[in-house]
Coordinates of C-alpha atoms in Angstrom, one line a residue:
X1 CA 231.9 63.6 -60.4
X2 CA 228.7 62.5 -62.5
X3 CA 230.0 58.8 -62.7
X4 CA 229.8 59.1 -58.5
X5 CA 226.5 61.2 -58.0
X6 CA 225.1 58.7 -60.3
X7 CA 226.1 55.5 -58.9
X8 CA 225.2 57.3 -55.9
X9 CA 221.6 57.6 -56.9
X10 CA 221.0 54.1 -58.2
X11 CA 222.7 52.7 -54.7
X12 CA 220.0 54.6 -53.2
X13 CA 217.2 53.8 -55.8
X14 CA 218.2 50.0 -55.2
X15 CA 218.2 49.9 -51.6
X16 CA 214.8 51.5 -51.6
X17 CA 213.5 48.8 -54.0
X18 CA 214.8 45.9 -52.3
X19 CA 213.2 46.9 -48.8
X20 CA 210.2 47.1 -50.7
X21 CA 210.5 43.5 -52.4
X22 CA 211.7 42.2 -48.7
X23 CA 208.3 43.5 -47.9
X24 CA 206.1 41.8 -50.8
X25 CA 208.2 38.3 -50.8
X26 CA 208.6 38.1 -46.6
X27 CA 209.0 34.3 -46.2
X28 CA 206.5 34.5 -42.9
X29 CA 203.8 36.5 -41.7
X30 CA 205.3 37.9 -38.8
X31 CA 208.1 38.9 -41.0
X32 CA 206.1 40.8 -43.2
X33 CA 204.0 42.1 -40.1
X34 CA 207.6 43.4 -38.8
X35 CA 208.0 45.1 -42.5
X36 CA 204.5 46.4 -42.4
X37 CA 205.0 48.1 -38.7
X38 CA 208.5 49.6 -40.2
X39 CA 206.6 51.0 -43.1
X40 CA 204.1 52.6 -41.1
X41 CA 206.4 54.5 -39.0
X42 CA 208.4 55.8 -42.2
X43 CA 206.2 59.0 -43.3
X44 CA 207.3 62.1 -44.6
X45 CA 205.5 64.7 -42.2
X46 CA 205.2 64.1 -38.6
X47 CA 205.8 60.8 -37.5
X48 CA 204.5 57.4 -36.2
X49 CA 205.8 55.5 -33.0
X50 CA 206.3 52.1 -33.4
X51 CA 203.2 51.7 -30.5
X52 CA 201.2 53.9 -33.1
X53 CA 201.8 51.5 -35.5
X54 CA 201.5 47.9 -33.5
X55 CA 198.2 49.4 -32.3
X56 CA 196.5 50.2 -35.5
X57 CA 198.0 47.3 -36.9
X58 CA 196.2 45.4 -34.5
X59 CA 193.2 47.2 -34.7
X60 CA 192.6 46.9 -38.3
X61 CA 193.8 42.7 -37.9
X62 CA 191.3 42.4 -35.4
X63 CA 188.2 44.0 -37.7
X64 CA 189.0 42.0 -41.0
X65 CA 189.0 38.8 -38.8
X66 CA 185.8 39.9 -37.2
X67 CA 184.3 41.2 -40.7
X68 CA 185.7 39.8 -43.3
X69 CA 186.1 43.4 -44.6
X70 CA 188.5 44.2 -47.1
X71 CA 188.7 47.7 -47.8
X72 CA 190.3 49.8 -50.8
X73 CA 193.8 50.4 -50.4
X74 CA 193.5 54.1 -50.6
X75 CA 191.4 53.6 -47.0
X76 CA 194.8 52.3 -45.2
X77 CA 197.4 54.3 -43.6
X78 CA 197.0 56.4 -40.4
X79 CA 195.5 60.1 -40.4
X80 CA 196.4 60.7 -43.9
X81 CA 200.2 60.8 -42.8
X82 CA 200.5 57.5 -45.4
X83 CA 201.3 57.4 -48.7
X84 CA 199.4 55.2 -51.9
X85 CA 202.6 52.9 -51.8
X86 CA 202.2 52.4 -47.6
X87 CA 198.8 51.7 -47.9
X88 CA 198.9 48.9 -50.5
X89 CA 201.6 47.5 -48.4
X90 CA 199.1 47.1 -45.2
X91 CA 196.4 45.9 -47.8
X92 CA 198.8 43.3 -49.1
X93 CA 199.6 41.7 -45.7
X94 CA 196.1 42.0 -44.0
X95 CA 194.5 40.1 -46.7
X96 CA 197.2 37.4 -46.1
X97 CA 196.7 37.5 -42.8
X98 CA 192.9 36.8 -43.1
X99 CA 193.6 33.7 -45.1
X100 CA 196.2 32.7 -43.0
X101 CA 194.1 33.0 -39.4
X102 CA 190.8 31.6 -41.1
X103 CA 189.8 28.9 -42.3
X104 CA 186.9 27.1 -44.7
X105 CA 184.7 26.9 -42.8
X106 CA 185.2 30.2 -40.5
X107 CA 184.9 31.8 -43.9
X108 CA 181.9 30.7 -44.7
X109 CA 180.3 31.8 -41.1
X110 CA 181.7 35.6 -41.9
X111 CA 180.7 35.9 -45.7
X112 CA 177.0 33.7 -45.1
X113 CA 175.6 34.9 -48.3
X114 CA 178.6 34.8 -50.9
X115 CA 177.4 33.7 -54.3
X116 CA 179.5 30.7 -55.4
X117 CA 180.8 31.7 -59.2
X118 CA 182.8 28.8 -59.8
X119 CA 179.8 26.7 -59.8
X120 CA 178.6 29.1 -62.1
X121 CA 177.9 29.0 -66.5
X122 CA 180.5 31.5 -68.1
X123 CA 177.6 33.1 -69.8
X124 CA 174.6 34.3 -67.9
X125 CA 171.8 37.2 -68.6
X126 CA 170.0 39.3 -66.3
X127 CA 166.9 40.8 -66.9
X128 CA 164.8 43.9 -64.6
X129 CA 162.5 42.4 -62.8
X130 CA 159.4 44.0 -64.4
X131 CA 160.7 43.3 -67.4
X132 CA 158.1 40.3 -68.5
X133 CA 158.6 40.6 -72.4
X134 CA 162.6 39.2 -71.7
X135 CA 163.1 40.0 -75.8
X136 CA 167.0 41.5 -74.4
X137 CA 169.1 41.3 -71.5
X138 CA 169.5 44.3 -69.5
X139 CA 173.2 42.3 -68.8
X140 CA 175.4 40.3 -70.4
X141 CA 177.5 38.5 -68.0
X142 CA 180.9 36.4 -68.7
X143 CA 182.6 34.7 -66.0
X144 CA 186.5 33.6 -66.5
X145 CA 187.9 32.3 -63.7
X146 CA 187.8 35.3 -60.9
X147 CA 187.4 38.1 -64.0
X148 CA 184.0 38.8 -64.5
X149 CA 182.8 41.0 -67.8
X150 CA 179.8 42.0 -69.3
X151 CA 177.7 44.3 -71.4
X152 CA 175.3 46.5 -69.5
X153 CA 172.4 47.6 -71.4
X154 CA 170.6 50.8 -72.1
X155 CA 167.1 51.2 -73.6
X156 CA 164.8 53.6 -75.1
X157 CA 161.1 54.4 -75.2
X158 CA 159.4 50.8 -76.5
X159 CA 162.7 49.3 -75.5
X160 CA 164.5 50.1 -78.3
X161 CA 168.4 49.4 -77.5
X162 CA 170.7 52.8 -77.3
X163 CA 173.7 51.6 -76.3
X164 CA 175.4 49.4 -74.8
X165 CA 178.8 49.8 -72.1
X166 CA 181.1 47.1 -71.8
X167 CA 182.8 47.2 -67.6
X168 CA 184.5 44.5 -66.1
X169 CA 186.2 43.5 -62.6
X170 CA 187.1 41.1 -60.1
X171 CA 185.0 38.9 -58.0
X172 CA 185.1 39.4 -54.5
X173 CA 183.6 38.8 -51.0
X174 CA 183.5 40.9 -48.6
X175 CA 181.6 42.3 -44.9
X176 CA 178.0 41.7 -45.0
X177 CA 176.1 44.7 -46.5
X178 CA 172.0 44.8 -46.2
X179 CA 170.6 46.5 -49.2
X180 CA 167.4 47.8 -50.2
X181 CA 165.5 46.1 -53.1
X182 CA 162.4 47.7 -55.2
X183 CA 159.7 44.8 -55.6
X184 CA 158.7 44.1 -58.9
X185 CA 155.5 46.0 -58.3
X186 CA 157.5 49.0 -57.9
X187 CA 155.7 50.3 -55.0
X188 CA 157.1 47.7 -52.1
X189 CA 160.9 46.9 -51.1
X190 CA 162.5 44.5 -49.2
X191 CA 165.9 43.9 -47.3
X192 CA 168.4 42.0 -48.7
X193 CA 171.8 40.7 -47.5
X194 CA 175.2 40.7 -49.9
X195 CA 178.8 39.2 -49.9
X196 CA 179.4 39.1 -53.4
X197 CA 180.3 42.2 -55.6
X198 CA 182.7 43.2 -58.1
X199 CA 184.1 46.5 -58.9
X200 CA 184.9 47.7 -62.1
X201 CA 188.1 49.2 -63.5
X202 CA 186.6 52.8 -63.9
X203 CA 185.7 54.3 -67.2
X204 CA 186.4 57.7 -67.2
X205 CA 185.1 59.1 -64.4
X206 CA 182.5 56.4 -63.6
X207 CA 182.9 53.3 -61.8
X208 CA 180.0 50.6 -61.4
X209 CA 179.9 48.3 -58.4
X210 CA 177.5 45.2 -59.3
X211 CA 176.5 43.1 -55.9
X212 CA 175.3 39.6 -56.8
X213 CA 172.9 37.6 -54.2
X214 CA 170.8 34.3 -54.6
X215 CA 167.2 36.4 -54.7
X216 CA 164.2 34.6 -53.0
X217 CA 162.5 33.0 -56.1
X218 CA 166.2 30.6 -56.1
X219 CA 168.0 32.6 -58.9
X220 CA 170.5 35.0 -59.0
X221 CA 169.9 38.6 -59.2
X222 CA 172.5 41.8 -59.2
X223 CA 172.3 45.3 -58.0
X224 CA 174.0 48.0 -60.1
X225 CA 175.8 50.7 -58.0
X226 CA 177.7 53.8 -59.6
X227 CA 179.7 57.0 -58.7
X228 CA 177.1 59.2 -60.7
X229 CA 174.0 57.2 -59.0
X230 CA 174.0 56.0 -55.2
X231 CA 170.2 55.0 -54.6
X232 CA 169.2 54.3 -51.2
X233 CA 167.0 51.8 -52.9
X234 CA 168.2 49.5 -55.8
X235 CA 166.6 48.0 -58.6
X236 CA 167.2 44.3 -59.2
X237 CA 168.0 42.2 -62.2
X238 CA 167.8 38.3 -62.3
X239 CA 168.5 35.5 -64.0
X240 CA 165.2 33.7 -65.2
X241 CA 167.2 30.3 -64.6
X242 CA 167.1 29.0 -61.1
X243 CA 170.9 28.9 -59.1
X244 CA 170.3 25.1 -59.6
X245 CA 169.9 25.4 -63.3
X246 CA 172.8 27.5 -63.6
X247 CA 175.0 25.1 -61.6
X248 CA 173.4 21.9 -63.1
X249 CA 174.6 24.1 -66.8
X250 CA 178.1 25.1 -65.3
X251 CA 178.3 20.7 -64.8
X252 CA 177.2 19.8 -68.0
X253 CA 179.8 23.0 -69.8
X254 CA 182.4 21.4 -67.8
X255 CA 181.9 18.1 -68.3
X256 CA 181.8 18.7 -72.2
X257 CA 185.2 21.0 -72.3
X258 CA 186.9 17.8 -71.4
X259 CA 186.3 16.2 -74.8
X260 CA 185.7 18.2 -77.1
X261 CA 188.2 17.1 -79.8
X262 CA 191.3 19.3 -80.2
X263 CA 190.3 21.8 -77.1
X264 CA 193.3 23.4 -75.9
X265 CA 193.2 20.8 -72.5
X266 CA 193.2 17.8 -74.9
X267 CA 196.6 19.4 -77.3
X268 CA 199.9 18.8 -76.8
X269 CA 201.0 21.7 -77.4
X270 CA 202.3 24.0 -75.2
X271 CA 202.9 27.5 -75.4
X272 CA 206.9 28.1 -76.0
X273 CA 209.1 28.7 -72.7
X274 CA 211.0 31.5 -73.5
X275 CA 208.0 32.9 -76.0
X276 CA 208.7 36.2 -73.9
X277 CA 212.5 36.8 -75.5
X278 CA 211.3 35.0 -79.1
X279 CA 208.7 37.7 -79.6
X280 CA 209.9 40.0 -82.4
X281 CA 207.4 42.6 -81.5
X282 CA 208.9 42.8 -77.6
X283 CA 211.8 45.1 -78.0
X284 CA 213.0 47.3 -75.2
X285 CA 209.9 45.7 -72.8
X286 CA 211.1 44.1 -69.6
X287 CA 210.1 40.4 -70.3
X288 CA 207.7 41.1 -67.1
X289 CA 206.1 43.8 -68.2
X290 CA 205.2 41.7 -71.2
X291 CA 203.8 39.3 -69.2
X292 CA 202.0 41.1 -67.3
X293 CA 200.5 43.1 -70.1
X294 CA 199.8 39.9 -72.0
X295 CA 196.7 37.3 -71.2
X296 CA 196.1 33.8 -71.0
X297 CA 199.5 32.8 -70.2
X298 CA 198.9 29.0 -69.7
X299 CA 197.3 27.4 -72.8
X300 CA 197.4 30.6 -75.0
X301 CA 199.4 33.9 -75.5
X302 CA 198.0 37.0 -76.8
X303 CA 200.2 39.5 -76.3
X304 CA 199.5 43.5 -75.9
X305 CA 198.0 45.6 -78.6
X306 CA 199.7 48.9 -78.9
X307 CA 198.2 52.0 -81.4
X308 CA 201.7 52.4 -82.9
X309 CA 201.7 49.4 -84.5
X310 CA 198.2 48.4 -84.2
X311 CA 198.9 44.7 -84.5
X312 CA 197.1 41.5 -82.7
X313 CA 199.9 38.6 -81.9
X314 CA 200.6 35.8 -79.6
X315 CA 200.8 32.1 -79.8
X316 CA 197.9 29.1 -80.2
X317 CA 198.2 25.7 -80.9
X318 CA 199.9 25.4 -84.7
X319 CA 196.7 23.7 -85.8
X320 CA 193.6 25.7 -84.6
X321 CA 192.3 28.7 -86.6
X322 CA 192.4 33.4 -85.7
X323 CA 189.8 35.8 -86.5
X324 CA 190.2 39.6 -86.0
X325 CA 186.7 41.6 -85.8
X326 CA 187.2 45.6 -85.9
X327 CA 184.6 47.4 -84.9
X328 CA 184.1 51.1 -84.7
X329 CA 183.3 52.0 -80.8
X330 CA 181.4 54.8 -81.7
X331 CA 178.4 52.9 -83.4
X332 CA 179.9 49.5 -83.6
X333 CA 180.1 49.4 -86.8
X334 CA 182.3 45.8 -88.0
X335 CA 185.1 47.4 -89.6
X336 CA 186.8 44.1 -91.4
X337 CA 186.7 40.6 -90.6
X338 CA 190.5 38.8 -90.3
X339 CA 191.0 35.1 -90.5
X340 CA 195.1 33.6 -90.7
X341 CA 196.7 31.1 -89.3
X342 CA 199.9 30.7 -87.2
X343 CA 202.9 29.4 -88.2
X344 CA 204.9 25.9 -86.9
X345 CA 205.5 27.1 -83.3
X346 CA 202.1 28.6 -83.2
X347 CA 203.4 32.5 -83.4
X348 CA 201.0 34.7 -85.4
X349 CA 200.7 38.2 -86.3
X350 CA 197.9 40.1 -87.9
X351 CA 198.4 43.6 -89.2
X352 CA 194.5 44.7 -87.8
X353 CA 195.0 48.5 -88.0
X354 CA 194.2 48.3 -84.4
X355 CA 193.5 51.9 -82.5
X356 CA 191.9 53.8 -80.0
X357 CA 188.2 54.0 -81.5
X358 CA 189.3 51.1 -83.8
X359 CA 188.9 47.8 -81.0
X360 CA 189.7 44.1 -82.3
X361 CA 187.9 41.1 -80.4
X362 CA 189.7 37.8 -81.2
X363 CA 188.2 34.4 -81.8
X364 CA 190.1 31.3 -81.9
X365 CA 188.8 27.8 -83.6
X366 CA 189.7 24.4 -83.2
X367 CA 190.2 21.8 -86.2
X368 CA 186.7 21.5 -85.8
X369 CA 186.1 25.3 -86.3
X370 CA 184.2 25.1 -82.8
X371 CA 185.4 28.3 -80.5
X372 CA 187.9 27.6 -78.0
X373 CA 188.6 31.5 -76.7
X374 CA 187.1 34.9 -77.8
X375 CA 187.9 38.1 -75.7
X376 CA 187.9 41.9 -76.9
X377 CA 191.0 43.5 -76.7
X378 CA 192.0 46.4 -75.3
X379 CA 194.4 49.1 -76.7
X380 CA 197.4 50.0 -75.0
X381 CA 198.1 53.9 -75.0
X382 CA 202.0 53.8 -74.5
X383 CA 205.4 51.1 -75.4
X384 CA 206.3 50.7 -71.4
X385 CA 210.0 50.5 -70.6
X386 CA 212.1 49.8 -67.5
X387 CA 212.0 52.4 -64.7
X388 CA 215.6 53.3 -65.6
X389 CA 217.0 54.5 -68.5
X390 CA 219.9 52.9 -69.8
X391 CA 222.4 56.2 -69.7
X392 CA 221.5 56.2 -66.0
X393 CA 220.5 59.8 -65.9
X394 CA 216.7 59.2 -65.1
X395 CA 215.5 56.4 -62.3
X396 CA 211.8 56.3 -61.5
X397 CA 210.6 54.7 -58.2
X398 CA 208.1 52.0 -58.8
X399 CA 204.6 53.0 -59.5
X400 CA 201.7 51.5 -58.7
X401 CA 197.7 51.9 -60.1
X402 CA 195.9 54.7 -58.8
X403 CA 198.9 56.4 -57.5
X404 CA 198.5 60.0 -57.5
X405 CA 202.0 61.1 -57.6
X406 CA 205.6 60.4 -59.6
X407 CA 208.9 60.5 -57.7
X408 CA 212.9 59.3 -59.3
X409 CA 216.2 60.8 -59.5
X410 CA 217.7 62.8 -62.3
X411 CA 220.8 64.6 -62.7
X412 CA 220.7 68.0 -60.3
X413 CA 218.3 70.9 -60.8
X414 CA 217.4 68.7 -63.9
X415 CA 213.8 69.9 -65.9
X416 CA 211.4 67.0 -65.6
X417 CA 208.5 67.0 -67.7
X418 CA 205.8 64.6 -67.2
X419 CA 202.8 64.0 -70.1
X420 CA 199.7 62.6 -68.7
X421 CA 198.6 59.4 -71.4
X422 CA 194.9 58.9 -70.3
X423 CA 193.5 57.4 -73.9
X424 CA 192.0 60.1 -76.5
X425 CA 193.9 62.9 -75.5
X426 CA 197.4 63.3 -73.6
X427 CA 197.7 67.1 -71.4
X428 CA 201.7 67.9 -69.7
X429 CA 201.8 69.5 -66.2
X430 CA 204.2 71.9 -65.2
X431 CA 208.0 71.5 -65.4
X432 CA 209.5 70.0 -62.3
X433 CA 213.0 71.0 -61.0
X434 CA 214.4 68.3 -59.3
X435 CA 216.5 69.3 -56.3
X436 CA 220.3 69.2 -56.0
X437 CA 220.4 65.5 -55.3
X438 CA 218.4 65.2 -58.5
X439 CA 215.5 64.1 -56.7
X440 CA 212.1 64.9 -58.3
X441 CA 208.2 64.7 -56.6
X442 CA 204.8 65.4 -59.0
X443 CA 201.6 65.2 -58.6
X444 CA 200.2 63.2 -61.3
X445 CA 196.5 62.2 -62.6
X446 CA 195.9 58.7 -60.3
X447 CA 195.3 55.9 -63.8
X448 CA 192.8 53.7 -63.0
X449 CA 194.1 50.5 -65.3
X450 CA 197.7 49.7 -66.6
X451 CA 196.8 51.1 -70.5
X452 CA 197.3 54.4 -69.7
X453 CA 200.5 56.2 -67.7
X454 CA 202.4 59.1 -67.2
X455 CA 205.9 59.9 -68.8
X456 CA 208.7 61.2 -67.8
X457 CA 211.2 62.9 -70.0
X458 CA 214.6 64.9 -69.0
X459 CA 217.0 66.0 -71.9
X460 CA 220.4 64.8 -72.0
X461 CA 222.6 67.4 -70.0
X462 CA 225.7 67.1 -72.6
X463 CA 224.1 66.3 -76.0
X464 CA 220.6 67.7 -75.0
X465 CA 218.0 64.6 -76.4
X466 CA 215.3 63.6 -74.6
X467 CA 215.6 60.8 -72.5
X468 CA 212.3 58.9 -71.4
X469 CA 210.6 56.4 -69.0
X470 CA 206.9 55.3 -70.0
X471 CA 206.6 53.3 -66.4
X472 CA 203.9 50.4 -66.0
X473 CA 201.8 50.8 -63.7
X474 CA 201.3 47.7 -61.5
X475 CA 198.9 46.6 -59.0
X476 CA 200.3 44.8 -55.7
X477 CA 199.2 41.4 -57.0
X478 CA 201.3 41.8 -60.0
X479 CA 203.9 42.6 -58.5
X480 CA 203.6 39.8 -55.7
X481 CA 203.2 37.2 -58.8
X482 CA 205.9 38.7 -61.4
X483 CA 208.0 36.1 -62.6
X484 CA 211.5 37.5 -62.3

């Protein structure tokens, strides 16, 4: 009887999941329009007639191709009736659709004033406008590819520095907003017109949006935006380099990365194949989760740093050169300085004591001890595992970032607990009793990034241990991208 409810369960588990992955790898567009409408007339109170759903569907197609406006995810769905996992799938497909249905140069008409960051230094500084001593940045900005990172500045009385937060995000363009600007004399403003912003992966409870525009004295300025400060009229900071310096720079960077002797373009070297299975620190992780959780995949690997081991790993080129920095977070304080070097395949592992509080940034050196990557890493909270346990007695449906709720299967009238992981401290909610079928529903603190989760334990119903799922939260474009 428990072999048959619980093949039951995962039959039913599995055909939800592959209607879902029919969804995300639809070989057309109208194919995945077809899976869209279907989705939208699948909700668990009330319900949605295919019309319903062809004509908001159409409605919402027919404002990103007039806009170019790509909302949250959360903003999809009709009259609340949808849930986190509908609306990232009408998210997913309308942004395909406004690639597929534009083009270059259509683009370009809708998002006029989109600063160009590809043409763009990695490193640039912005300083307040009435700031005319320049002695420190009020932001320290890194570009990498689409990521953009920086350090955003506070300041005492006679600008002494106070602190300094570290937020990063994803460059984007979007409908055109008009802003309003304080002049530098602090008395005037002016109107000025956006594409470009990024926003932030939330820290704690705040969340920056930074809008970049080429300001009228031919730099670059940005406007900071945040959930604890909305002004109806922004201050601006700008680069003291004109966008012509700054692209003539981002030439001359580019030009010079192409032969500098033993970059990480010019080695041939290549990070191992199957460096996912040859890991010894990988364990129980799905090989995609691994992935996912790991960075630079293409000329480097550094993979996830978790506080229960508190190591920093990966793979470099054989020849080149690591150094661990730990810093305290609280005052950053340097905690110890970490050179080694990796072994014949380029695998290395450094016992850095790593923690929450206790954050590692990683530089790595070429033959000529010049710097070829340095990134800060971030601390994991939680060893992810497959949404199934092996025994079969506890499934999870996929979850996604930002989700507010938790949903699997269980054995019948089961106790589900659930921990909320959400960095310095981790709080339970209630017991949940899942239902006859062994089906389970919670609602669960939305995690804003993939280093925190919620888990989900039930206790074995013969031999009574606990059995646990520490699910990954992914966003839609990892899971449109996951190499299977």
């Amino acid at each position: 009887m428990k072999l048959t409810m619980r093949l039951c369960l995962l039959l039913l588990c599995s055909s939800m999941f592959f209607s879902q992955a029919q969804l995300v790898n639809a070989e057309t567009l109208g194919e995945q329009r077809e899976w869209v409408i279907s989705s939208l007339m699948e909700v668990i109170n009330g319900e949605v007639t295919r019309e319903e759903a062809e004509l908001y569907l159409a409605e919402e197609e027919a404002n990103i191709l007039s806009t170019g406006e790509k909302k949250g995810f959360r903003s999809y769905g009709i009259d609340g009736k949808h849930s986190t996992a509908h609306s990232m799938t009408v998210s997913d497909y309308l942004n395909r659709y406004f690639e597929e249905n534009t083009t270059e140069a259509e683009r370009e008409k809708i998002y006029p004033f989109a600063v160009e960051f590809d043409k763009l230094p990695k490193n640039m500084r912005f300083y307040h406008v009435d700031n005319t001593e320049r002695e420190f940045a009020d932001f320290d900005v890194t570009i990498e590819g689409n990521k953009i990172s920086m350090y955003y500045c506070y300041w005492g009385p006679n600008r002494s520095r106070q602190n300094a937060t570290y937020i990063e995000g994803y460059a984007e363009v979007n409908e055109t907003k008009e802003l309003a600007v304080k002049e530098s004399n602090g008395q005037d403003e002016r109107l000025v017109h956006i594409n470009s912003r990024i926003i932030t992966e939330p820290l704690r409870d705040w969340q920056y949006i930074i809008y970049f525009f080429y300001n009228n004295q031919g730099g670059i300025s940005l406007l900071k935006w945040d959930n604890h400060n909305q002004p109806e009229v922004f201050e601006e900071y700008a680069t003291l380099e004109t966008r012509e310096e700054l692209e003539a720079l981002a030439a001359k960077e580019r030009g010079a990365s192409t032969i500098v002797p033993g970059d990480l373009t010019e080695s041939n070297w290549s990070v191992p194949e199957d460096w996912r299975m040859l890991s010894s620190r990988r364990g129980d992780i799905p090989p995609v989760t691994w992935e996912l959780l790991s960075t630079q995949l293409d000329e480097l690997v550094i993979e996830p740093v978790f506080p229960q081991d508190g190591l920093v790993t990966g793979y470099v080129n054989p020849l080149y050169n690591i150094v661990v920095t730990m810093t305290q977070t609280m005052n950053d304080e340097v905690l110890s300085v970490i050179e080694a070097t990796p072994n014949d395949e380029g695998y290395f592992s450094i016992d850095a004591d790593a923690a929450v509080g206790r954050v590692p940034t990683i530089t790595i050196l070429n033959e000529q001890g010049q710097q070829v990557y340095e990134a800060e890493l971030p601390i994991v909270q939680y060893q992810p595992t497959a949404l199934e346990y092996e025994s079969g007695y506890l499934t999870l449906e996929r979850y996604f970032l930002g989700q507010s709720y938790i949903e699997g299967y269980t054995y019948p009238f089961a106790e589900v607990n659930i921990m909320q992981l959400d960095g310095y401290a981790s709080t339970g909610i209630p017991p949940i009793t899942a239902d006859s079928n062994g089906y389970f529903y919670a609602d669960v603190k939305a995690h804003p990034n993939n280093l925190t989760t919620n888990v989900v334990t039930v206790s074995h119903p013969e031999t009574l241990e606990p059995i646990t799922v520490s699910p990954y939260p992914w966003t839609q474009a990892e899971l449109d991208n996951a190499n299977w």
